[in-house]
Amino acid sequence: MRPRAAFAVAALLLVLTAGVHRWTASTPDVPLPRPLALFPGVVADWTGQRDLPDGIMVRDPNADDFFVRSYVRGGTTVWLSVAYYRRQWESRRLLAATQIEPGAGFIQPRHGTYQVPLDGAPGRAATAATLVLRRGEERYALLYWYQLGDRTFSSTLRYRAALLVNSLLRRRSDGALIRVATVTRGGTADPFSDLSWFVKDVYPELLRSLPR
């Protein structure tokens, strides 16, 4: 490509980028159907409690609404966190990396993905990102994903692309970061099994609590 043509393309891309940024920054706030504080305290046979882990579910100061609670079933405790953003733009993106990976005291994070069945129907599953953390002798398993309407995204890049399309076509840039975590038991072959069952039970309530 000739220098003048390359310069023209680069200039056009800059103009388009600036236009898109302006457009997405001006999208209206999208309120929640109900405050997250009203999220049910009992979900299926899981009972909510106020016991929370230290430093696992870090709050994003940019979130417009934030919710975290422990849920217990039998001898299993799971922690649920929802961070909701009414409107997002480049300087106010989800601080995903800092929220997903707690800092002090945690070592050897391991990343991956996991298929979570949503309602037991064939093909009804979501891909969640996974994280295994260690702090001292305890090991924590964590599933997380981004929620955009009724769609789930385990990839930050795919989520941002979908958010951009949503901003351009629907004039909406709202979204949520969902996290669930638990302490893993020694010798467990699948550290995410308990989290998977919990997500299957809680997912319908999440959809009712977030804009569609």
PDB file of C-alpha atoms in Angstrom:
ATOM      1  CA  MET A   1       0.000   0.000   0.000  1.00  0.00           C
ATOM      2  CA  ARG A   2       1.326   3.477  -0.929  1.00  0.00           C
ATOM      3  CA  PRO A   3       2.176   5.867   1.935  1.00  0.00           C
ATOM      4  CA  ARG A   4      -0.669   8.263   1.064  1.00  0.00           C
ATOM      5  CA  ALA A   5      -3.201   5.445   0.892  1.00  0.00           C
ATOM      6  CA  ALA A   6      -1.934   3.970   4.167  1.00  0.00           C
ATOM      7  CA  PHE A   7      -2.196   7.389   5.815  1.00  0.00           C
ATOM      8  CA  ALA A   8      -5.747   7.824   4.507  1.00  0.00           C
ATOM      9  CA  VAL A   9      -6.796   4.403   5.834  1.00  0.00           C
ATOM     10  CA  ALA A  10      -5.224   5.113   9.225  1.00  0.00           C
ATOM     11  CA  ALA A  11      -6.947   8.507   9.399  1.00  0.00           C
ATOM     12  CA  LEU A  12     -10.292   6.944   8.472  1.00  0.00           C
ATOM     13  CA  LEU A  13      -9.890   4.285  11.157  1.00  0.00           C
ATOM     14  CA  LEU A  14      -9.118   6.960  13.743  1.00  0.00           C
ATOM     15  CA  VAL A  15     -12.223   8.910  12.771  1.00  0.00           C
ATOM     16  CA  LEU A  16     -14.388   5.777  12.886  1.00  0.00           C
ATOM     17  CA  THR A  17     -12.914   4.771  16.255  1.00  0.00           C
ATOM     18  CA  ALA A  18     -13.593   8.219  17.679  1.00  0.00           C
ATOM     19  CA  GLY A  19     -17.148   8.115  16.315  1.00  0.00           C
ATOM     20  CA  VAL A  20     -17.824   4.683  17.795  1.00  0.00           C
ATOM     21  CA  HIS A  21     -16.358   5.765  21.150  1.00  0.00           C
ATOM     22  CA  ARG A  22     -18.572   8.857  21.171  1.00  0.00           C
ATOM     23  CA  TRP A  23     -21.633   6.831  20.218  1.00  0.00           C
ATOM     24  CA  THR A  24     -21.076   4.149  22.865  1.00  0.00           C
ATOM     25  CA  ALA A  25     -20.268   6.720  25.555  1.00  0.00           C
ATOM     26  CA  SER A  26     -23.638   8.380  24.931  1.00  0.00           C
ATOM     27  CA  THR A  27     -25.759   5.255  25.368  1.00  0.00           C
ATOM     28  CA  PRO A  28     -28.424   5.681  28.070  1.00  0.00           C
ATOM     29  CA  ASP A  29     -28.313   4.069  31.494  1.00  0.00           C
ATOM     30  CA  VAL A  30     -30.283   0.824  31.693  1.00  0.00           C
ATOM     31  CA  PRO A  31     -31.726   0.265  35.201  1.00  0.00           C
ATOM     32  CA  LEU A  32     -32.137  -3.124  36.829  1.00  0.00           C
ATOM     33  CA  PRO A  33     -35.617  -4.689  37.022  1.00  0.00           C
ATOM     34  CA  ARG A  34     -35.080  -4.811  40.784  1.00  0.00           C
ATOM     35  CA  PRO A  35     -32.164  -3.897  43.089  1.00  0.00           C
ATOM     36  CA  LEU A  36     -29.678  -6.721  43.550  1.00  0.00           C
ATOM     37  CA  ALA A  37     -30.209  -6.397  47.308  1.00  0.00           C
ATOM     38  CA  LEU A  38     -33.606  -8.054  46.674  1.00  0.00           C
ATOM     39  CA  PHE A  39     -32.042 -11.157  45.117  1.00  0.00           C
ATOM     40  CA  PRO A  40     -33.747 -14.213  46.678  1.00  0.00           C
ATOM     41  CA  GLY A  41     -32.236 -15.537  49.883  1.00  0.00           C
ATOM     42  CA  VAL A  42     -33.400 -19.060  49.047  1.00  0.00           C
ATOM     43  CA  VAL A  43     -32.765 -20.542  45.584  1.00  0.00           C
ATOM     44  CA  ALA A  44     -34.016 -24.100  44.986  1.00  0.00           C
ATOM     45  CA  ASP A  45     -32.589 -25.943  48.017  1.00  0.00           C
ATOM     46  CA  TRP A  46     -29.746 -23.436  48.559  1.00  0.00           C
ATOM     47  CA  THR A  47     -30.102 -21.141  51.594  1.00  0.00           C
ATOM     48  CA  GLY A  48     -28.465 -17.723  51.710  1.00  0.00           C
ATOM     49  CA  GLN A  49     -26.170 -16.711  54.551  1.00  0.00           C
ATOM     50  CA  ARG A  50     -24.044 -13.664  55.339  1.00  0.00           C
ATOM     51  CA  ASP A  51     -20.747 -15.529  55.858  1.00  0.00           C
ATOM     52  CA  LEU A  52     -18.392 -14.264  53.167  1.00  0.00           C
ATOM     53  CA  PRO A  53     -14.835 -15.217  52.219  1.00  0.00           C
ATOM     54  CA  ASP A  54     -12.075 -12.724  52.835  1.00  0.00           C
ATOM     55  CA  GLY A  55     -10.710 -11.226  49.620  1.00  0.00           C
ATOM     56  CA  ILE A  56     -12.363 -13.603  47.133  1.00  0.00           C
ATOM     57  CA  MET A  57     -15.250 -11.516  45.780  1.00  0.00           C
ATOM     58  CA  VAL A  58     -13.593  -8.116  45.355  1.00  0.00           C
ATOM     59  CA  ARG A  59     -15.960  -5.249  44.543  1.00  0.00           C
ATOM     60  CA  ASP A  60     -15.446  -3.134  41.438  1.00  0.00           C
ATOM     61  CA  PRO A  61     -15.862   0.559  42.426  1.00  0.00           C
ATOM     62  CA  ASN A  62     -17.182   1.243  38.909  1.00  0.00           C
ATOM     63  CA  ALA A  63     -20.154  -1.104  39.340  1.00  0.00           C
ATOM     64  CA  ASP A  64     -23.537   0.635  39.628  1.00  0.00           C
ATOM     65  CA  ASP A  65     -24.937  -2.209  41.725  1.00  0.00           C
ATOM     66  CA  PHE A  66     -23.135  -5.029  43.475  1.00  0.00           C
ATOM     67  CA  PHE A  67     -24.292  -8.144  45.285  1.00  0.00           C
ATOM     68  CA  VAL A  68     -22.448 -10.922  47.108  1.00  0.00           C
ATOM     69  CA  ARG A  69     -23.872 -13.701  49.282  1.00  0.00           C
ATOM     70  CA  SER A  70     -23.065 -17.202  50.533  1.00  0.00           C
ATOM     71  CA  TYR A  71     -25.452 -20.041  49.691  1.00  0.00           C
ATOM     72  CA  VAL A  72     -25.393 -23.329  51.581  1.00  0.00           C
ATOM     73  CA  ARG A  73     -26.748 -26.778  50.739  1.00  0.00           C
ATOM     74  CA  GLY A  74     -25.855 -29.646  53.026  1.00  0.00           C
ATOM     75  CA  GLY A  75     -22.118 -29.382  53.648  1.00  0.00           C
ATOM     76  CA  THR A  76     -21.436 -27.255  50.549  1.00  0.00           C
ATOM     77  CA  THR A  77     -21.009 -23.472  50.614  1.00  0.00           C
ATOM     78  CA  VAL A  78     -20.944 -21.446  47.401  1.00  0.00           C
ATOM     79  CA  TRP A  79     -20.374 -17.697  47.074  1.00  0.00           C
ATOM     80  CA  LEU A  80     -22.231 -15.707  44.430  1.00  0.00           C
ATOM     81  CA  SER A  81     -21.227 -12.245  43.245  1.00  0.00           C
ATOM     82  CA  VAL A  82     -22.981 -10.034  40.665  1.00  0.00           C
ATOM     83  CA  ALA A  83     -21.520  -6.706  39.508  1.00  0.00           C
ATOM     84  CA  TYR A  84     -23.890  -4.724  37.262  1.00  0.00           C
ATOM     85  CA  TYR A  85     -23.021  -1.806  34.974  1.00  0.00           C
ATOM     86  CA  ARG A  86     -25.838   0.362  33.590  1.00  0.00           C
ATOM     87  CA  ARG A  87     -23.596   1.845  30.910  1.00  0.00           C
ATOM     88  CA  GLN A  88     -20.020   1.129  29.879  1.00  0.00           C
ATOM     89  CA  TRP A  89     -17.407   2.913  27.809  1.00  0.00           C
ATOM     90  CA  GLU A  90     -13.662   2.568  27.279  1.00  0.00           C
ATOM     91  CA  SER A  91     -12.584   4.359  30.457  1.00  0.00           C
ATOM     92  CA  ARG A  92     -15.259   2.598  32.500  1.00  0.00           C
ATOM     93  CA  ARG A  93     -14.894  -1.006  31.410  1.00  0.00           C
ATOM     94  CA  LEU A  94     -15.291  -3.920  33.762  1.00  0.00           C
ATOM     95  CA  LEU A  95     -12.132  -4.169  35.811  1.00  0.00           C
ATOM     96  CA  ALA A  96     -12.307  -7.866  35.077  1.00  0.00           C
ATOM     97  CA  ALA A  97      -8.690  -8.835  35.654  1.00  0.00           C
ATOM     98  CA  THR A  98      -8.522  -7.183  39.064  1.00  0.00           C
ATOM     99  CA  GLN A  99     -11.943  -8.450  40.110  1.00  0.00           C
ATOM    100  CA  ILE A 100     -11.518 -12.029  38.966  1.00  0.00           C
ATOM    101  CA  GLU A 101      -8.028 -12.596  40.300  1.00  0.00           C
ATOM    102  CA  PRO A 102      -7.690 -11.488  43.929  1.00  0.00           C
ATOM    103  CA  GLY A 103      -4.205 -10.244  44.663  1.00  0.00           C
ATOM    104  CA  ALA A 104      -2.712 -10.529  48.128  1.00  0.00           C
ATOM    105  CA  GLY A 105      -2.024 -13.992  49.498  1.00  0.00           C
ATOM    106  CA  PHE A 106      -3.125 -16.033  46.458  1.00  0.00           C
ATOM    107  CA  ILE A 107      -0.675 -18.107  44.466  1.00  0.00           C
ATOM    108  CA  GLN A 108      -0.553 -20.298  41.354  1.00  0.00           C
ATOM    109  CA  PRO A 109      -3.741 -19.220  39.546  1.00  0.00           C
ATOM    110  CA  ARG A 110      -4.839 -21.733  36.879  1.00  0.00           C
ATOM    111  CA  HIS A 111      -7.215 -20.722  34.090  1.00  0.00           C
ATOM    112  CA  GLY A 112      -9.528 -22.716  31.809  1.00  0.00           C
ATOM    113  CA  THR A 113     -13.158 -23.080  30.697  1.00  0.00           C
ATOM    114  CA  TYR A 114     -16.053 -25.262  31.848  1.00  0.00           C
ATOM    115  CA  GLN A 115     -19.415 -26.224  30.343  1.00  0.00           C
ATOM    116  CA  VAL A 116     -22.263 -25.458  32.751  1.00  0.00           C
ATOM    117  CA  PRO A 117     -25.720 -26.998  32.046  1.00  0.00           C
ATOM    118  CA  LEU A 118     -28.371 -24.309  32.448  1.00  0.00           C
ATOM    119  CA  ASP A 119     -31.630 -26.249  32.790  1.00  0.00           C
ATOM    120  CA  GLY A 120     -30.916 -29.886  32.034  1.00  0.00           C
ATOM    121  CA  ALA A 121     -32.184 -29.614  28.437  1.00  0.00           C
ATOM    122  CA  PRO A 122     -29.887 -30.958  25.695  1.00  0.00           C
ATOM    123  CA  GLY A 123     -27.726 -28.211  24.282  1.00  0.00           C
ATOM    124  CA  ARG A 124     -28.673 -25.727  27.005  1.00  0.00           C
ATOM    125  CA  ALA A 125     -25.245 -25.024  28.426  1.00  0.00           C
ATOM    126  CA  ALA A 126     -23.014 -22.013  28.923  1.00  0.00           C
ATOM    127  CA  THR A 127     -19.246 -21.830  28.776  1.00  0.00           C
ATOM    128  CA  ALA A 128     -17.819 -20.247  31.914  1.00  0.00           C
ATOM    129  CA  ALA A 129     -14.220 -19.293  32.500  1.00  0.00           C
ATOM    130  CA  THR A 130     -12.520 -21.084  35.393  1.00  0.00           C
ATOM    131  CA  LEU A 131      -9.904 -20.136  37.916  1.00  0.00           C
ATOM    132  CA  VAL A 132      -8.276 -22.234  40.640  1.00  0.00           C
ATOM    133  CA  LEU A 133      -6.528 -20.317  43.418  1.00  0.00           C
ATOM    134  CA  ARG A 134      -4.501 -21.311  46.435  1.00  0.00           C
ATOM    135  CA  ARG A 135      -4.079 -19.424  49.684  1.00  0.00           C
ATOM    136  CA  GLY A 136      -2.131 -21.284  52.346  1.00  0.00           C
ATOM    137  CA  GLU A 137      -3.591 -24.784  52.601  1.00  0.00           C
ATOM    138  CA  GLU A 138      -6.933 -23.812  51.062  1.00  0.00           C
ATOM    139  CA  ARG A 139      -7.765 -24.144  47.377  1.00  0.00           C
ATOM    140  CA  TYR A 140     -10.617 -22.217  45.758  1.00  0.00           C
ATOM    141  CA  ALA A 141     -12.479 -22.986  42.527  1.00  0.00           C
ATOM    142  CA  LEU A 142     -14.113 -20.077  40.727  1.00  0.00           C
ATOM    143  CA  LEU A 143     -16.400 -19.854  37.667  1.00  0.00           C
ATOM    144  CA  TYR A 144     -17.082 -16.511  36.037  1.00  0.00           C
ATOM    145  CA  TRP A 145     -18.696 -15.088  32.930  1.00  0.00           C
ATOM    146  CA  TYR A 146     -20.084 -11.880  31.483  1.00  0.00           C
ATOM    147  CA  GLN A 147     -23.843 -11.570  31.068  1.00  0.00           C
ATOM    148  CA  LEU A 148     -25.273  -9.498  28.225  1.00  0.00           C
ATOM    149  CA  GLY A 149     -29.048  -9.890  28.142  1.00  0.00           C
ATOM    150  CA  ASP A 150     -29.643 -13.643  27.937  1.00  0.00           C
ATOM    151  CA  ARG A 151     -26.199 -14.338  26.449  1.00  0.00           C
ATOM    152  CA  THR A 152     -23.135 -15.502  28.374  1.00  0.00           C
ATOM    153  CA  PHE A 153     -19.500 -14.881  27.463  1.00  0.00           C
ATOM    154  CA  SER A 154     -16.433 -16.508  29.003  1.00  0.00           C
ATOM    155  CA  SER A 155     -14.072 -14.482  26.780  1.00  0.00           C
ATOM    156  CA  THR A 156     -13.435 -10.816  27.568  1.00  0.00           C
ATOM    157  CA  LEU A 157     -12.703 -10.059  23.905  1.00  0.00           C
ATOM    158  CA  ARG A 158     -15.926 -11.651  22.663  1.00  0.00           C
ATOM    159  CA  TYR A 159     -17.883  -9.866  25.349  1.00  0.00           C
ATOM    160  CA  ARG A 160     -16.415  -6.504  24.351  1.00  0.00           C
ATOM    161  CA  ALA A 161     -17.195  -7.181  20.688  1.00  0.00           C
ATOM    162  CA  ALA A 162     -20.803  -8.096  21.541  1.00  0.00           C
ATOM    163  CA  LEU A 163     -21.061  -5.028  23.761  1.00  0.00           C
ATOM    164  CA  LEU A 164     -19.907  -2.826  20.883  1.00  0.00           C
ATOM    165  CA  VAL A 165     -22.483  -4.361  18.517  1.00  0.00           C
ATOM    166  CA  ASN A 166     -25.171  -3.919  21.178  1.00  0.00           C
ATOM    167  CA  SER A 167     -24.191  -0.280  21.595  1.00  0.00           C
ATOM    168  CA  LEU A 168     -24.381   0.407  17.864  1.00  0.00           C
ATOM    169  CA  LEU A 169     -27.558  -1.552  17.067  1.00  0.00           C
ATOM    170  CA  ARG A 170     -29.595  -1.327  20.272  1.00  0.00           C
ATOM    171  CA  ARG A 171     -28.139   1.788  21.934  1.00  0.00           C
ATOM    172  CA  ARG A 172     -27.347  -0.262  25.051  1.00  0.00           C
ATOM    173  CA  SER A 173     -24.042  -0.876  26.795  1.00  0.00           C
ATOM    174  CA  ASP A 174     -25.230  -2.447  30.054  1.00  0.00           C
ATOM    175  CA  GLY A 175     -23.766  -5.743  31.272  1.00  0.00           C
ATOM    176  CA  ALA A 176     -22.832  -7.799  34.304  1.00  0.00           C
ATOM    177  CA  LEU A 177     -19.933  -9.826  35.639  1.00  0.00           C
ATOM    178  CA  ILE A 178     -21.071 -13.007  37.422  1.00  0.00           C
ATOM    179  CA  ARG A 179     -18.764 -14.989  39.733  1.00  0.00           C
ATOM    180  CA  VAL A 180     -19.346 -18.130  41.790  1.00  0.00           C
ATOM    181  CA  ALA A 181     -16.718 -19.709  44.003  1.00  0.00           C
ATOM    182  CA  THR A 182     -16.222 -22.422  46.615  1.00  0.00           C
ATOM    183  CA  VAL A 183     -13.500 -24.109  48.631  1.00  0.00           C
ATOM    184  CA  THR A 184     -12.500 -27.350  46.937  1.00  0.00           C
ATOM    185  CA  ARG A 185     -12.269 -30.616  48.818  1.00  0.00           C
ATOM    186  CA  GLY A 186      -9.088 -32.645  48.753  1.00  0.00           C
ATOM    187  CA  GLY A 187      -9.014 -35.372  46.141  1.00  0.00           C
ATOM    188  CA  THR A 188     -12.010 -33.976  44.227  1.00  0.00           C
ATOM    189  CA  ALA A 189     -11.754 -35.049  40.585  1.00  0.00           C
ATOM    190  CA  ASP A 190     -13.937 -32.153  39.391  1.00  0.00           C
ATOM    191  CA  PRO A 191     -13.518 -29.039  41.572  1.00  0.00           C
ATOM    192  CA  PHE A 192     -16.264 -27.225  39.611  1.00  0.00           C
ATOM    193  CA  SER A 193     -19.029 -29.811  40.018  1.00  0.00           C
ATOM    194  CA  ASP A 194     -20.706 -28.149  43.025  1.00  0.00           C
ATOM    195  CA  LEU A 195     -20.501 -24.759  41.299  1.00  0.00           C
ATOM    196  CA  SER A 196     -22.092 -26.231  38.179  1.00  0.00           C
ATOM    197  CA  TRP A 197     -25.109 -27.518  40.122  1.00  0.00           C
ATOM    198  CA  PHE A 198     -25.477 -24.164  41.849  1.00  0.00           C
ATOM    199  CA  VAL A 199     -25.333 -22.224  38.559  1.00  0.00           C
ATOM    200  CA  LYS A 200     -28.026 -24.485  37.078  1.00  0.00           C
ATOM    201  CA  ASP A 201     -30.310 -23.605  40.027  1.00  0.00           C
ATOM    202  CA  VAL A 202     -29.514 -19.892  40.248  1.00  0.00           C
ATOM    203  CA  TYR A 203     -29.342 -18.967  36.550  1.00  0.00           C
ATOM    204  CA  PRO A 204     -33.132 -18.396  36.093  1.00  0.00           C
ATOM    205  CA  GLU A 205     -33.071 -15.950  39.029  1.00  0.00           C
ATOM    206  CA  LEU A 206     -30.087 -14.155  37.511  1.00  0.00           C
ATOM    207  CA  LEU A 207     -32.001 -13.652  34.263  1.00  0.00           C
ATOM    208  CA  ARG A 208     -34.996 -12.304  36.183  1.00  0.00           C
ATOM    209  CA  SER A 209     -32.745  -9.867  38.065  1.00  0.00           C
ATOM    210  CA  LEU A 210     -30.923  -8.432  35.028  1.00  0.00           C
ATOM    211  CA  PRO A 211     -32.219  -6.480  32.008  1.00  0.00           C
ATOM    212  CA  ARG A 212     -33.013  -8.622  28.933  1.00  0.00           C
TER     213      ARG A 212
END
